[in-house]
Each structure stands twice: as structure tokens, then as C-alpha cells.
Short mmCIF file of C-alpha atoms and ligand atoms in Angstrom, two decimals:
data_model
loop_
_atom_site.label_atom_id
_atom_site.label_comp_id
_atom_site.label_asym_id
_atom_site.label_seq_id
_atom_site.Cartn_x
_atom_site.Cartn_y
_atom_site.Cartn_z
CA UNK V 73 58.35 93.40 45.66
CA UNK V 74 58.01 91.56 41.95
CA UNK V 75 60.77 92.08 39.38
CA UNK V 76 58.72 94.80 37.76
CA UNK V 77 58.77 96.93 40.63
CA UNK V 78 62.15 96.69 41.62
CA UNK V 79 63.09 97.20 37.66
CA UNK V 80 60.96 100.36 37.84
CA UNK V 81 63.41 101.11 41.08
CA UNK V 82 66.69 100.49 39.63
CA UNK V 83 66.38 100.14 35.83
CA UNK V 84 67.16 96.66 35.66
CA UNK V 85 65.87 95.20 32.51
CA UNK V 86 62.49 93.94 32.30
CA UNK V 87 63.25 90.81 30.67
CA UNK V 88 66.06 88.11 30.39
CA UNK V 89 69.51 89.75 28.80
CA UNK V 90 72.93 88.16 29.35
CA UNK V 91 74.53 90.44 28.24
CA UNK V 92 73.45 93.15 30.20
CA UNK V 93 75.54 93.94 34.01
CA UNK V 94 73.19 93.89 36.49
CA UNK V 95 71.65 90.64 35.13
CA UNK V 96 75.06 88.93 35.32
CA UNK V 97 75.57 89.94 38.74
CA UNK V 98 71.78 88.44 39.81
CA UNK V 99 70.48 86.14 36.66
CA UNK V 100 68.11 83.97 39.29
CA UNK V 101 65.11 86.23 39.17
CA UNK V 102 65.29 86.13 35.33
CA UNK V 103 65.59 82.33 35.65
CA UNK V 104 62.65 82.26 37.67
CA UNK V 105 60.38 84.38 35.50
CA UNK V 106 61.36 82.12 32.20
CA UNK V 107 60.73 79.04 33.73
CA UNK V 108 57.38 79.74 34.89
CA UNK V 109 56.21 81.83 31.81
CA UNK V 110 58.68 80.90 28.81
CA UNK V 111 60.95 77.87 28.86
CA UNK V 112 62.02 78.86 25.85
CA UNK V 113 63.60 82.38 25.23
CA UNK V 114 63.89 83.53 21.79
CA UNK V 115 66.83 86.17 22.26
CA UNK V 116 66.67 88.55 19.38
CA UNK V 117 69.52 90.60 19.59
CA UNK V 118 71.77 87.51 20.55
CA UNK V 119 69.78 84.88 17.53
CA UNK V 120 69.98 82.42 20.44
CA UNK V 121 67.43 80.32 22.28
CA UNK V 122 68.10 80.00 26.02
CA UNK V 123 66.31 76.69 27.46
CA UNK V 124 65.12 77.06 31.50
CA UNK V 125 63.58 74.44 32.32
CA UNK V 126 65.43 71.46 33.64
CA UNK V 127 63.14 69.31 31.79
CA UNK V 128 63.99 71.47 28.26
CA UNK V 129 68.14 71.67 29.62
CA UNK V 130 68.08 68.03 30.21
CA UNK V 131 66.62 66.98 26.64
CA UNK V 132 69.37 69.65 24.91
CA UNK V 133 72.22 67.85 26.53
CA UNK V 134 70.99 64.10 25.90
CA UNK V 135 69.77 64.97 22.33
CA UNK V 136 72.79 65.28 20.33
CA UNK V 137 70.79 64.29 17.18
CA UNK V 138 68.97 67.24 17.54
CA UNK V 139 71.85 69.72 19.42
CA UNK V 140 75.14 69.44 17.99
CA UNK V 141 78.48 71.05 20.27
CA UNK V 142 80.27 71.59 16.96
CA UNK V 143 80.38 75.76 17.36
CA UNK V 144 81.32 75.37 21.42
CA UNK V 145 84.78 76.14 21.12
CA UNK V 146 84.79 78.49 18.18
CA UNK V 147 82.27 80.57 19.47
CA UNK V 148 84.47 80.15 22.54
CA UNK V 149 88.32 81.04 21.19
CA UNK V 150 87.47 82.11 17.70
CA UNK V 151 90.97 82.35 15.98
CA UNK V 152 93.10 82.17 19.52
CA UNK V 153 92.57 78.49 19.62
CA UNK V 154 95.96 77.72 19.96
CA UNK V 155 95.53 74.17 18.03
CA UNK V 156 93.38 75.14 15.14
CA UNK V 157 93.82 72.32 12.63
CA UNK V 158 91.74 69.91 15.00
CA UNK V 159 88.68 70.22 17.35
CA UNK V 160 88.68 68.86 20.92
CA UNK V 161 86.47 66.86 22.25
CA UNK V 162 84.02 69.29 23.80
CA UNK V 163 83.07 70.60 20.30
CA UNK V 164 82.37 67.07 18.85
CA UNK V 165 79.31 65.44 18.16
CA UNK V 166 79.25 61.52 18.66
CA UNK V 167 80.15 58.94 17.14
CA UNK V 168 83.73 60.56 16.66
CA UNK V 169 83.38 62.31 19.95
CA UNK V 170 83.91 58.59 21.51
CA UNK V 171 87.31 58.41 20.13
CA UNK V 172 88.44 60.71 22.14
CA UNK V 173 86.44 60.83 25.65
CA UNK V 174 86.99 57.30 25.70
CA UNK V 175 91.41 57.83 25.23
CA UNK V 176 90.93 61.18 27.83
CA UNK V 177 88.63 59.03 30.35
CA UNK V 178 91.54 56.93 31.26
CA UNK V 179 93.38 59.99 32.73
CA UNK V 180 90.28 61.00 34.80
CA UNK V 181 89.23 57.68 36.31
CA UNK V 182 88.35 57.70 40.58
CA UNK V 183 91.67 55.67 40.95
CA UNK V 184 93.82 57.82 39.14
CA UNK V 185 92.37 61.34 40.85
CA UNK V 186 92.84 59.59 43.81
CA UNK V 187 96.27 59.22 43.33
CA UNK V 188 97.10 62.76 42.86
CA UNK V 189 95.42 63.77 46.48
CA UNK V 190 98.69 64.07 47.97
CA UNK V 191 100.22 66.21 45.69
CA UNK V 192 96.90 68.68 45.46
CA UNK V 193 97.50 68.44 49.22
CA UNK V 194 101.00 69.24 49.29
CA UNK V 195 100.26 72.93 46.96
CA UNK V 196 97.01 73.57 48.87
CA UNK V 197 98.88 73.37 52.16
CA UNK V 198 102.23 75.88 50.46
CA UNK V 199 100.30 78.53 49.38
CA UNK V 200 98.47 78.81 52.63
CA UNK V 201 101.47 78.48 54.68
CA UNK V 202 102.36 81.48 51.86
CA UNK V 203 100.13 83.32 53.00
CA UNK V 204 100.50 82.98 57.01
CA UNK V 205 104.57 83.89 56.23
CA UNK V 206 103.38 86.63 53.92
CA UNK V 207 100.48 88.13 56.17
CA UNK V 208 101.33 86.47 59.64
CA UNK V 209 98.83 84.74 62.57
CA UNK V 210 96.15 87.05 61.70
CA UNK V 211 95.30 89.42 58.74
CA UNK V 212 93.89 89.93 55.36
CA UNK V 213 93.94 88.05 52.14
CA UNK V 214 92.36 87.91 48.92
CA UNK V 215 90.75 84.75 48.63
CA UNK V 216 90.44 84.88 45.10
CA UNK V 217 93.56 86.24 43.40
CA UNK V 218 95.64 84.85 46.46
CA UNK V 219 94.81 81.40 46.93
CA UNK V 220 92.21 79.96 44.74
CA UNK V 221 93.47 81.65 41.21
CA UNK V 222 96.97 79.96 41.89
CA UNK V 223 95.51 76.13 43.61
CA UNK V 224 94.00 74.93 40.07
CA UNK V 225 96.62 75.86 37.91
CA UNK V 226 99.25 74.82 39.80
CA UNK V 227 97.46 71.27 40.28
CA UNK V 228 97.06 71.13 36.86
CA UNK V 229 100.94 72.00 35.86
CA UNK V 230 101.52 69.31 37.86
CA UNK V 231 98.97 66.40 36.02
CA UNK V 232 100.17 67.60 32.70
CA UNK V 233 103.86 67.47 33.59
CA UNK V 234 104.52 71.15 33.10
CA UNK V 235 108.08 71.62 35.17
CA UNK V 236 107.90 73.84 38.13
CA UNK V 237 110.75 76.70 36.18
CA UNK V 238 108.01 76.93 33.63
CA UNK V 239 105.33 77.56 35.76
CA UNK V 240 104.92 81.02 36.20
CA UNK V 241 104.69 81.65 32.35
CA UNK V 242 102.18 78.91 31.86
CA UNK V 243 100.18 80.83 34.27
CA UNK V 244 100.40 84.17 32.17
CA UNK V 245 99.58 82.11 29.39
CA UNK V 246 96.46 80.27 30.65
CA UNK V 247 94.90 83.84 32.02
CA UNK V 248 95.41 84.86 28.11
CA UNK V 249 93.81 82.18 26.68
CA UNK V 250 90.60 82.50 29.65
CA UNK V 251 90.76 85.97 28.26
CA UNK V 252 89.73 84.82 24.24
CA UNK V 253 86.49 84.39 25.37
CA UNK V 254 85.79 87.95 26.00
CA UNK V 255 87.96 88.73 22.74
CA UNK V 256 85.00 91.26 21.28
CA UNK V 257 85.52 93.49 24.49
CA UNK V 258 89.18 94.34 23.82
CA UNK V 259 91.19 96.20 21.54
CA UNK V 260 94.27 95.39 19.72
CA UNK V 261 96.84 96.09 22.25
CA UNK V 262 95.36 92.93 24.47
CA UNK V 263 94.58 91.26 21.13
CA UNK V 264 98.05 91.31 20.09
CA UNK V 265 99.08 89.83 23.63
CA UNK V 266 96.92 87.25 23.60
CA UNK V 267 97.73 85.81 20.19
CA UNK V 268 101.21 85.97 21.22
CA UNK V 269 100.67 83.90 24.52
CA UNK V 270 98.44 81.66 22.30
CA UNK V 271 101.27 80.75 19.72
CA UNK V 272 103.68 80.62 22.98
CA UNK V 273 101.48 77.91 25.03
CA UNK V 274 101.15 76.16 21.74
CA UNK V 275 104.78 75.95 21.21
CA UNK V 276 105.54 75.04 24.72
CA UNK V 277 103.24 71.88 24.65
CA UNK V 278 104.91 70.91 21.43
CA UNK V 279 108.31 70.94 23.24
CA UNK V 280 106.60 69.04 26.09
CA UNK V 281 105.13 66.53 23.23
CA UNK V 282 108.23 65.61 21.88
CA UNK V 283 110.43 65.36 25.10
CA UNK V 284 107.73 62.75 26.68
CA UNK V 285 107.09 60.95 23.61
CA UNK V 286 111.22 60.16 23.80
CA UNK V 287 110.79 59.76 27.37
CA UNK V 288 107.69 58.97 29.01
CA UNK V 289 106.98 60.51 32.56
CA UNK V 290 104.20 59.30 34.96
CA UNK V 291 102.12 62.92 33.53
CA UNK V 292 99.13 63.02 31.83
CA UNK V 293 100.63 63.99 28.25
CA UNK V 294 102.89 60.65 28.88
CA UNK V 295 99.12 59.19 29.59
CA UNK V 296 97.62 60.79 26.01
CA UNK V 297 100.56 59.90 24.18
CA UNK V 298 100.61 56.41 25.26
CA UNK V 299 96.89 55.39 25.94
CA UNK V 300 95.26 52.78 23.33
CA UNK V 301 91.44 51.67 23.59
CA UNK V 302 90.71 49.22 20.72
CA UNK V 303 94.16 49.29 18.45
CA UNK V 304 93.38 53.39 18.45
CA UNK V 305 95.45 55.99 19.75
CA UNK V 306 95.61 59.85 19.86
CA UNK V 307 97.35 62.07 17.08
CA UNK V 308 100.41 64.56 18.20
CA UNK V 309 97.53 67.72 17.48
CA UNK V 310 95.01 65.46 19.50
CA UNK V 311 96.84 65.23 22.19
CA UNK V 312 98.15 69.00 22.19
CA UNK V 313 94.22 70.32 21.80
CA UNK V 314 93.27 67.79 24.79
CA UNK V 315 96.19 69.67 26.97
CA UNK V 316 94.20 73.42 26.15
CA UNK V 317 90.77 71.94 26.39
CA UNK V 318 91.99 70.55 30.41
CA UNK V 319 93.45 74.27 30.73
CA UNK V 320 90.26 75.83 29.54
CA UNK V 321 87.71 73.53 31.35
CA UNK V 322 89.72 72.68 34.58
CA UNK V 323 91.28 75.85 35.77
CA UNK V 324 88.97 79.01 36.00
CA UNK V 325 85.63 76.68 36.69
CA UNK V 326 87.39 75.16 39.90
CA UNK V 327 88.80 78.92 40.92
CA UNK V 328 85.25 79.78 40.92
CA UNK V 329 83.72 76.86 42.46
CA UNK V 330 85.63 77.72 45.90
CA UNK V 331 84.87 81.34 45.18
CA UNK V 332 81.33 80.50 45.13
CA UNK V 333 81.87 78.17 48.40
CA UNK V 334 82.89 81.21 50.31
CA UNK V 335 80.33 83.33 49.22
CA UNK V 336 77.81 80.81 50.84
CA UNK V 337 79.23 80.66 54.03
CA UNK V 338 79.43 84.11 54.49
CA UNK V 339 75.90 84.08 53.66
CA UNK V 340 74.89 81.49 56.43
CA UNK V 341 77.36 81.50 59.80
CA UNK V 342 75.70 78.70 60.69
CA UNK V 343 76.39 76.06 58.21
CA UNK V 344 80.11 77.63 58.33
CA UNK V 345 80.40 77.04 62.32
CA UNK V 346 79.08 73.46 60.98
CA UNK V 347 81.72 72.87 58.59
CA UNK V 348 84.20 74.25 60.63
CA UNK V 349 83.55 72.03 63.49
CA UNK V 350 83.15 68.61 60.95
CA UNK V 351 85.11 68.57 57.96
CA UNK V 352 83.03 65.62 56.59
CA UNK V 353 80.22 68.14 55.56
CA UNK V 354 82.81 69.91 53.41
CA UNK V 355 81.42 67.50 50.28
CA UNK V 356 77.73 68.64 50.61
CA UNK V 357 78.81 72.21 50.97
CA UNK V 358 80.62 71.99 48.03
CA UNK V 359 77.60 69.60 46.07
CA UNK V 360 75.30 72.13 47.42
CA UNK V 361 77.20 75.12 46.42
CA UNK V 362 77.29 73.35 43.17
CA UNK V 363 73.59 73.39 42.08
CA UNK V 364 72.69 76.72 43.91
CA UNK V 365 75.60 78.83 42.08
CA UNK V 366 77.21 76.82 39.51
CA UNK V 367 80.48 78.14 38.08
CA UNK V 368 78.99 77.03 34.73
CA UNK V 369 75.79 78.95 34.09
CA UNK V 370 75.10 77.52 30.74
CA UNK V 371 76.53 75.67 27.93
CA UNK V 372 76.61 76.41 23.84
CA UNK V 373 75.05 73.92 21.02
CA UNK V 374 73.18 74.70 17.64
CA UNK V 375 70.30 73.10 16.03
CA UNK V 376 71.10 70.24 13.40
CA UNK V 377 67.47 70.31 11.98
CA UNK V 378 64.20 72.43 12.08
CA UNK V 379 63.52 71.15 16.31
CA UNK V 380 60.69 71.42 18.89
CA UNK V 381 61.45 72.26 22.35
CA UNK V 382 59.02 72.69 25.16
CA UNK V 383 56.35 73.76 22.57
CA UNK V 384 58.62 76.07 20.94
CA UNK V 385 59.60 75.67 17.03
CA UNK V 386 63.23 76.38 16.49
CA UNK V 387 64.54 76.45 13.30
CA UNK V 388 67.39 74.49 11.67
CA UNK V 389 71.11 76.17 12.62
CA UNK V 390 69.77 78.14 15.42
CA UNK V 391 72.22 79.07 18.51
CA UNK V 392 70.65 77.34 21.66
CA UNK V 393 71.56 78.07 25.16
CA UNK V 394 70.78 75.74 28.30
CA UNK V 395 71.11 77.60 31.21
CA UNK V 396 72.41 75.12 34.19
CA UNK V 397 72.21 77.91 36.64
CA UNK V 398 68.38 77.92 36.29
CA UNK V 399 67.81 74.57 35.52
CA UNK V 400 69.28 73.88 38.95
CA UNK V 401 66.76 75.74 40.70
CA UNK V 402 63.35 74.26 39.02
CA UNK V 403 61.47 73.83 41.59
CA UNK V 404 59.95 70.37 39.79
CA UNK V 405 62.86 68.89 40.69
CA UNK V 406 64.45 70.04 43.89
CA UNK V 407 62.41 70.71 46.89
CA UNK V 408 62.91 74.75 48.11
CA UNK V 409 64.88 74.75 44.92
CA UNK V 410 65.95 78.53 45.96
CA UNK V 411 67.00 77.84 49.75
CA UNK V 412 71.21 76.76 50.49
CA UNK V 413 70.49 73.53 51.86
CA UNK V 414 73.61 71.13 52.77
CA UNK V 415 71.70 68.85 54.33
CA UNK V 416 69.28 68.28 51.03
CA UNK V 417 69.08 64.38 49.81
CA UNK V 418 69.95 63.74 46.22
CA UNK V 419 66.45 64.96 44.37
CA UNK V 420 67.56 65.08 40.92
CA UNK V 421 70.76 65.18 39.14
CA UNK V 422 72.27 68.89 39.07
CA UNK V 423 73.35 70.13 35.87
CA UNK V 424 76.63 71.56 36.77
CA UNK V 425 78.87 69.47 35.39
CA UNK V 426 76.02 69.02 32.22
CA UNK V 427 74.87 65.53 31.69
CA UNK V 428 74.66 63.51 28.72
CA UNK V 429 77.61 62.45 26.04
CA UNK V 430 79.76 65.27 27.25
CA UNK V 431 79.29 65.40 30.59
CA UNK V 432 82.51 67.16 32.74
CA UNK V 433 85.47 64.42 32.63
CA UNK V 434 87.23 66.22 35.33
CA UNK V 435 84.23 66.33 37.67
CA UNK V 436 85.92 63.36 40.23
CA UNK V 437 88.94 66.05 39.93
CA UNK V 438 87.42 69.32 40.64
CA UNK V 439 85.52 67.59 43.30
CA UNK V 440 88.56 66.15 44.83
CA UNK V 441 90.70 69.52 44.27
CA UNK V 442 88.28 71.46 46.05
CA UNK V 443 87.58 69.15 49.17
CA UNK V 444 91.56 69.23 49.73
CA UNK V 445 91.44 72.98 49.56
CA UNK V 446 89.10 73.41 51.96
CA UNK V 447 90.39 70.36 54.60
CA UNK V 448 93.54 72.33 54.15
CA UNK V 449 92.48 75.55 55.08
CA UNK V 450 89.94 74.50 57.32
CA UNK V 451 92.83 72.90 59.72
CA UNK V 452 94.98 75.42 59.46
CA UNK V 453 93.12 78.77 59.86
CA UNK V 454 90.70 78.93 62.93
CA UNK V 455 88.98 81.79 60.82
CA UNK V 456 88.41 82.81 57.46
CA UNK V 457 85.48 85.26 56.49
CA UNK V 458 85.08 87.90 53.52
CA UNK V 459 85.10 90.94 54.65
CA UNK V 460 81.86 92.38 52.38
CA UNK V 461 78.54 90.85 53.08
CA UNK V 462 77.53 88.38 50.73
CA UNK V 463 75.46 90.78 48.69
CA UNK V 464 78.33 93.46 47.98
CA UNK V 465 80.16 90.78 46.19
CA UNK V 466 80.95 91.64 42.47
CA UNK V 467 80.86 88.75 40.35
CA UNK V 468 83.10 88.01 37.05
CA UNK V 469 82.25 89.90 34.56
CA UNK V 470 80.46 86.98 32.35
CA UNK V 471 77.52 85.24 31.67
CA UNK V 472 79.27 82.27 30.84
CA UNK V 473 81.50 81.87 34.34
CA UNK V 474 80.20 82.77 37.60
CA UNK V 475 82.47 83.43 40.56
CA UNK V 476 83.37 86.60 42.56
CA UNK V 477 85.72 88.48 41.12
CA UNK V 478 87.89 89.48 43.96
CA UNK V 479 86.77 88.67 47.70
CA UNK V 480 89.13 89.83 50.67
CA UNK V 481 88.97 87.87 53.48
CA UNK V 482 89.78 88.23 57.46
CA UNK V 483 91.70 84.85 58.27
CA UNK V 484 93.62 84.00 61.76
CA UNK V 485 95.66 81.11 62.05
CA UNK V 486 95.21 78.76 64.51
C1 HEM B 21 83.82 72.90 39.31
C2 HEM B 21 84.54 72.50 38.28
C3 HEM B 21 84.00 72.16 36.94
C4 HEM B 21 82.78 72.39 36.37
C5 HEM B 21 81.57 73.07 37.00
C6 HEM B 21 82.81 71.86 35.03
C7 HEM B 21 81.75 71.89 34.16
C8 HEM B 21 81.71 71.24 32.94
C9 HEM B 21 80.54 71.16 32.08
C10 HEM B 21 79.21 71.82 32.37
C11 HEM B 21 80.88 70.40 31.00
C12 HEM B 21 79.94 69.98 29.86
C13 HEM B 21 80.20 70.72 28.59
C14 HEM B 21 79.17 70.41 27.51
O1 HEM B 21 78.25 69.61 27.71
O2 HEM B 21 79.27 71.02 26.44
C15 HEM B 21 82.26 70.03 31.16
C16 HEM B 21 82.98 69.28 30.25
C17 HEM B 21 84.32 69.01 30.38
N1 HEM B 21 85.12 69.30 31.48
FE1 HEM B 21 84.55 70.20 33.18
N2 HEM B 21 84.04 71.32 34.80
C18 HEM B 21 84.80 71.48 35.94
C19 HEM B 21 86.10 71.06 36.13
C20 HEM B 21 86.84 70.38 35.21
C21 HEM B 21 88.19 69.92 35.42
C22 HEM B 21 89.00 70.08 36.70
C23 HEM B 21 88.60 69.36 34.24
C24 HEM B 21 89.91 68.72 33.89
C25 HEM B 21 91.06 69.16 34.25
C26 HEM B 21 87.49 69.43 33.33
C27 HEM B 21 87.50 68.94 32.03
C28 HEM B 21 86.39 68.86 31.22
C29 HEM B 21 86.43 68.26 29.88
C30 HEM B 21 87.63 67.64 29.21
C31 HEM B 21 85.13 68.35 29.36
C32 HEM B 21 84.65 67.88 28.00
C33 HEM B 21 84.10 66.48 28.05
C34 HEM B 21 83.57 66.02 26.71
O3 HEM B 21 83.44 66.79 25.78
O4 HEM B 21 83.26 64.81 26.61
N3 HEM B 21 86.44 70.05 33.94
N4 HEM B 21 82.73 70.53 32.35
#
């Protein structure tokens, strides 16, 4: 059946629109369609270009002469950034973007996510154990809102150096502050609450700031507070906008990315008997699961000058929007670009974790997070399958994150 057809079937929209519900639940058809007939996707009632092609997503990335970050994380927060007065990183263009990726990549190095394995293995393991106490040998969880909504955050409390009494409110908090990004949804009620929980997580950092910079802990604001490349170190509102940008970038995308993982198996029994059986194929599934269905489906830059792209004029100041999610599935690059392959050899860097001057600084620890998650679960629970098929799943309500949304699961301890 083409797209046509089936949009004649169930009104889905004829052509590429983020916005609209049915294409964020299934955007891969509309991928498809753009990258074989326009690469480049003027998007009228959005006055944003979305890129398709890895070859045009690749050159948007590496070209920061021509595609400057600078509107990423207003577009993103608007005014429920909790550190206004200073941008982070993410929504800098180099040179002075160096400044600070090269004071925040001392945090992220191999060595140092290495060293916090234990620990990620030590909450991965109590909230499953949680959950056998909670639910017994054999039973039903939610996957989502029960175990992998409350693995990244906690990790992260735990880098950062947030104390464990504080740890429920930081939660409530970080959900808020998620929420900004859908801020022209709601009405003042959740407005209201999520200014408040802004101002609050901004307060509590300061408080954190100023009792480490007495003190210094073995915690990553101790790390930011203290780390010097060339003579240079970071400012007290540096350092407090690098604390939300990890909150923001490391918490919901890692959520998703084992939401996603368990999506996939449900879809294929046989590469979940596989992984079951040898753990060492958890790091494919999870690579694989990566490019197929990336948590990030595409990234936000503007035009610094009047720019060419793929044969396509766009003018100067123009919104542009490279779609990873499709980009990971050109066929020029990968090989069956649409089938879930674990076993695939590396064709072509993916674009999940972007690629050029800002590419993902806590990909070594969303990588490492997730592996533990799964080893973890893996050994303790013989089973663990959603319930739904793979194609009743409802997805997040975004275009920006995908993961499911909720997905209860059938799990029996071993
Ligand atoms: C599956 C998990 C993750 C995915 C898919 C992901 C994806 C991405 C992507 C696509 C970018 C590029 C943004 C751009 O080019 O504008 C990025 C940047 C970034 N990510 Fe991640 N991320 C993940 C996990 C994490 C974690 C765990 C952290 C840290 C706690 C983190 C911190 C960052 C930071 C700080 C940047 C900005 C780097 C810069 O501007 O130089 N991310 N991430």
C-alpha cells in the first residue's frame, strides 16, 4: 500500500508535519518520502527547514559557519530557563563554545564514566529488587514510569552530588523543567508550577554551589567548580547552567533510550532469546536501537547567512531542522537501512548523539547507564515482555523526544 493510499484510509496527512499526532507516533514513512523526493522541506506553517538526508544532516551539524545553535535552548525553555543571564554550551557557537565543552569534557571522559559503574549498578539493581518486593516472583510493572523514569535521574543526583533527602524534590523539579518544552500546550495553572519549580531547582543548585565551593566533594559540581584548562575556569552561573543543561540532556533521552530498547525486543523474540542467553550483545542492541529509533529525532539551529543546502536556497535567519531519526535510515549509508539488525557492522556514523562541535558529551554515559540497566535486569528477571504488541505502543507526545510513553510489562523473577 503507498502512503497515499493508506492516508486516503486513515486521514493521515499527505505530507511531512511534526506537529501533527499520527505523524509523531510513525514519522519513518514521512522520512522516507523526503529523502527520496525533497531533502529539503520548506515547512510553512512552522518557517522551518527540516534536512533528511544524512548527507544534508551531516553538513548542518559540521557547518557551524553556516548553522549557528544560538536559538537551541530558547526555543527550548523560553523564559523557564532557570539560569537566564548565561547560555550553556549547547546553544553556543564556536570559538566560545570551546571554553566550555573543553572545562565539561573532563567530567565525561571513558575513565571517569567508568568509575561511576558501580554506583549506576548499585540503583539499577534497588529499584528492581523494588519492584520484585513491591510486585513479588512474578507480575506486572510499568517499565517506563517504574524503572526507567527513576534509573537516570537518580544516577544523575548522584554525579552532581545532589544528597539522597533531596532527591525526591529534584525529581519533581526535573519533570517541570522537561515540561518547558511543551510550555505553548499548557495553561497558567501548570505555567505557574513550573516557574515555581524553575526558581526552586535554581535556588537549590546555588545552595549546592556554595556548600562545595567551601568544601569540595568527589561530585561533578566539585569537578566544574574546580576544573582549569589553560589558566581558565568556569563562572558560579557557568557552572549552575552546565548542572540544568546535564538535567535536560541526560535524563529523559536515556529514559527513552531503554524505552525504545524494549520496544524492539518485543518486536523480534528472537534477538531477545539472543540477548537473554548472552549479555555481551546487550551493546549492539542498544547501538542498534540507537540508529533505528533514536530518542533524539532531530536537533534545532538557524541560518547565519543567505545558505545552500542540497540544492535548496535558504535564506539568512531561517529555522533549520536536521532530522537524526531519518538521517539514520538513508539507505546511502546503511545497508537495509529500515530492517533491526544487531548484528550490522559499523556502515556509517549514526546521528544520534549528532556529530560535529557539539556532539553528545554524555554519550560514554548514557551508553554505560543503559548497558548496566539491562545486565541488571537481564540477571535478575528470567522474563520481561510488554504486554501490547509493539505496534499498540503510544509514543511521547513530541516530535522532539521519542520513547513510549507508558509500556506495562509481564516480568518473573528468576
Ligand atoms: C541516549 C542518550 C542520549 C542521547 C541520544 C543524546 C543526544 C544528544 C545530541 C543529539 C546532542 C547534540 C546536540 C546538538 O548538536 O545541538 C547532545 C548534546 C549533549 N548531550 Fe546528550 N544525549 C544523551 C545522553 C546524554 C547524557 C547522559 C548527558 C549527560 C548527563 C548528555 C549531555 C549532553 C550535553 C552536555 C550536550 C551538549 C554538548 C555541546 O554542546 O557541546 N547527553 N546529546
Amino acid at each position: 500500500m503507498t502512503l497515499s493510499s493508506t492516508a486516503a484510509a486513515t486521514s493521515l496527512p499527505e505530507t511531512y508535519d511534526p506537529l501533527n499526532e499520527q505523524v509523531k507516533q510513525n514519522p519513518y514513512p514521512y522520512y522516507a518520502m523526503m529523502r527520496a523526493s525533497e531533502p529539503v522541506k520548506y515547512l510553512p506553517h512552522m518557517d522551518t527547514y527540516a534536512v533528511a538526508t544524512y548527507e544534508g544532516v551531516d553538513k548542518v551539524l559540521k557547518d557551524h559557519k553556516s548553522f549557528s545553535s544560538q536559538h537551541f535552548w530558547p526555543e527550548l525553555l523560553g523564559e523557564y530557563d532557570p539560569v537566564p543571564e548565561v547560555p550553556p554550551m549547547i546553544s553556543m557557537d564556536p570559538p566560545n563554545h570551546m571554553h566550555l565543552r573543553k572545562l565539561a569534557n573532563k567530567a565525561f571522559m571513558p575513565s571517569k564514566v567508568a568509575a561511576l559503574e558501580d554506583r549506576a549498578r548499585a540503583i539499577a539493581t534497588e529499584l528492581v529488587e523494588g519492584l520484585v518486593a513491591k510486585y513479588g516472583n512474578e507480575g506486572e510493572f510499568d517499565w517506563v514510569w517504574e524503572f526507567t523514569a527513576l534509573y537516570p535521574v537518580t544516577v544523575i543526583c548522584e554525579v552532581l552530588g545532589v544528597p539522597t533527602e533531596r532527591r525526591a524534590e529534584f525529581k519533581v523539579w526535573v519533570d517541570d523543567l522537561l515540561g518547558a518544552a511543551n510550555r505553548h500546550a499548557y495553561g497558567p495553572e501548570r505555567l505557574a508550577e513550573i516557574r515555581k519549580h524553575s526558581d526552586e531547582l535554581r535556588q537549590f543548585f546555588e545552595e549546592l554551589y556554595d556548600l562545595r565551593k567551601q568544601d569540595p566533594q568527589d561530585d561533578l559540581i566539585s569537578t566544574f567548580i574546580t576544573a582549569e584548562v589553560n589558566g581558565e575556569t568556569m563562572s558560579r552561573l557557568e557552572v549552575l547552567q552546565m548542572a540544568t543543561l546535564l538535567l535536560i540532556g541526560g535524563v529523559e533521552t536515556t529514559t527513552n533510550l531503554l524505552g525504545c530498547t524494549m520496544v524492539e525486543l518485543r518486536r523480534h523474540p528472537d534477538i531477545y532469546a539472543r540477548v537473554q542467553a548472552d549479555h555481551s550483545l546487550i551493546p549492539p542492541l542498544l547501538e542498534e536501537t540507537l540508529r533505528f529509533n533514536p530518542v533524539v529525532q532531530m536537533l534545532f539551529r538557524h541560518t547565519i547567512e543567505d545558505t545552500e543546502l542540497c540544492g535548496v536556497k535558504i535564506p539568512k535567519g531561517k529555522a533549520v531542522m536536521p532530522l537524526l531519526g531519518s538521517a539514520n535510515r538513508d539507505a546511502s549509508k546503511y545497508a537495509n537501512a529500515d530492517v533491526f539488525d544487531i548484528d550490522r557492522k559499523p556502515e556509517a556514523p549514526m546521528m544520534s548523539f549528532g556529530q560535529g562541535p557539539h556532539f553528545c558529551l554524555g554519550s560514554f554515559l548514557a551508553r554505560m547507564e543503559a548497558r548496566v540497566a539491562l545486565e541488571v535486569v537481564f540477571s535478575r528477571l528470567e522474563k520481561v515482555e510488554p504486554i501490547a504488541e509493539a505496534d499498540e505502543v503510544v509514543w511521547l507526545d513530541s516530535y522532539f523526544a521519542r520513547g513510549p510513553h507508558t509500556l506495562p510489562v509481564r516480568f518473573k523473577a528468576r
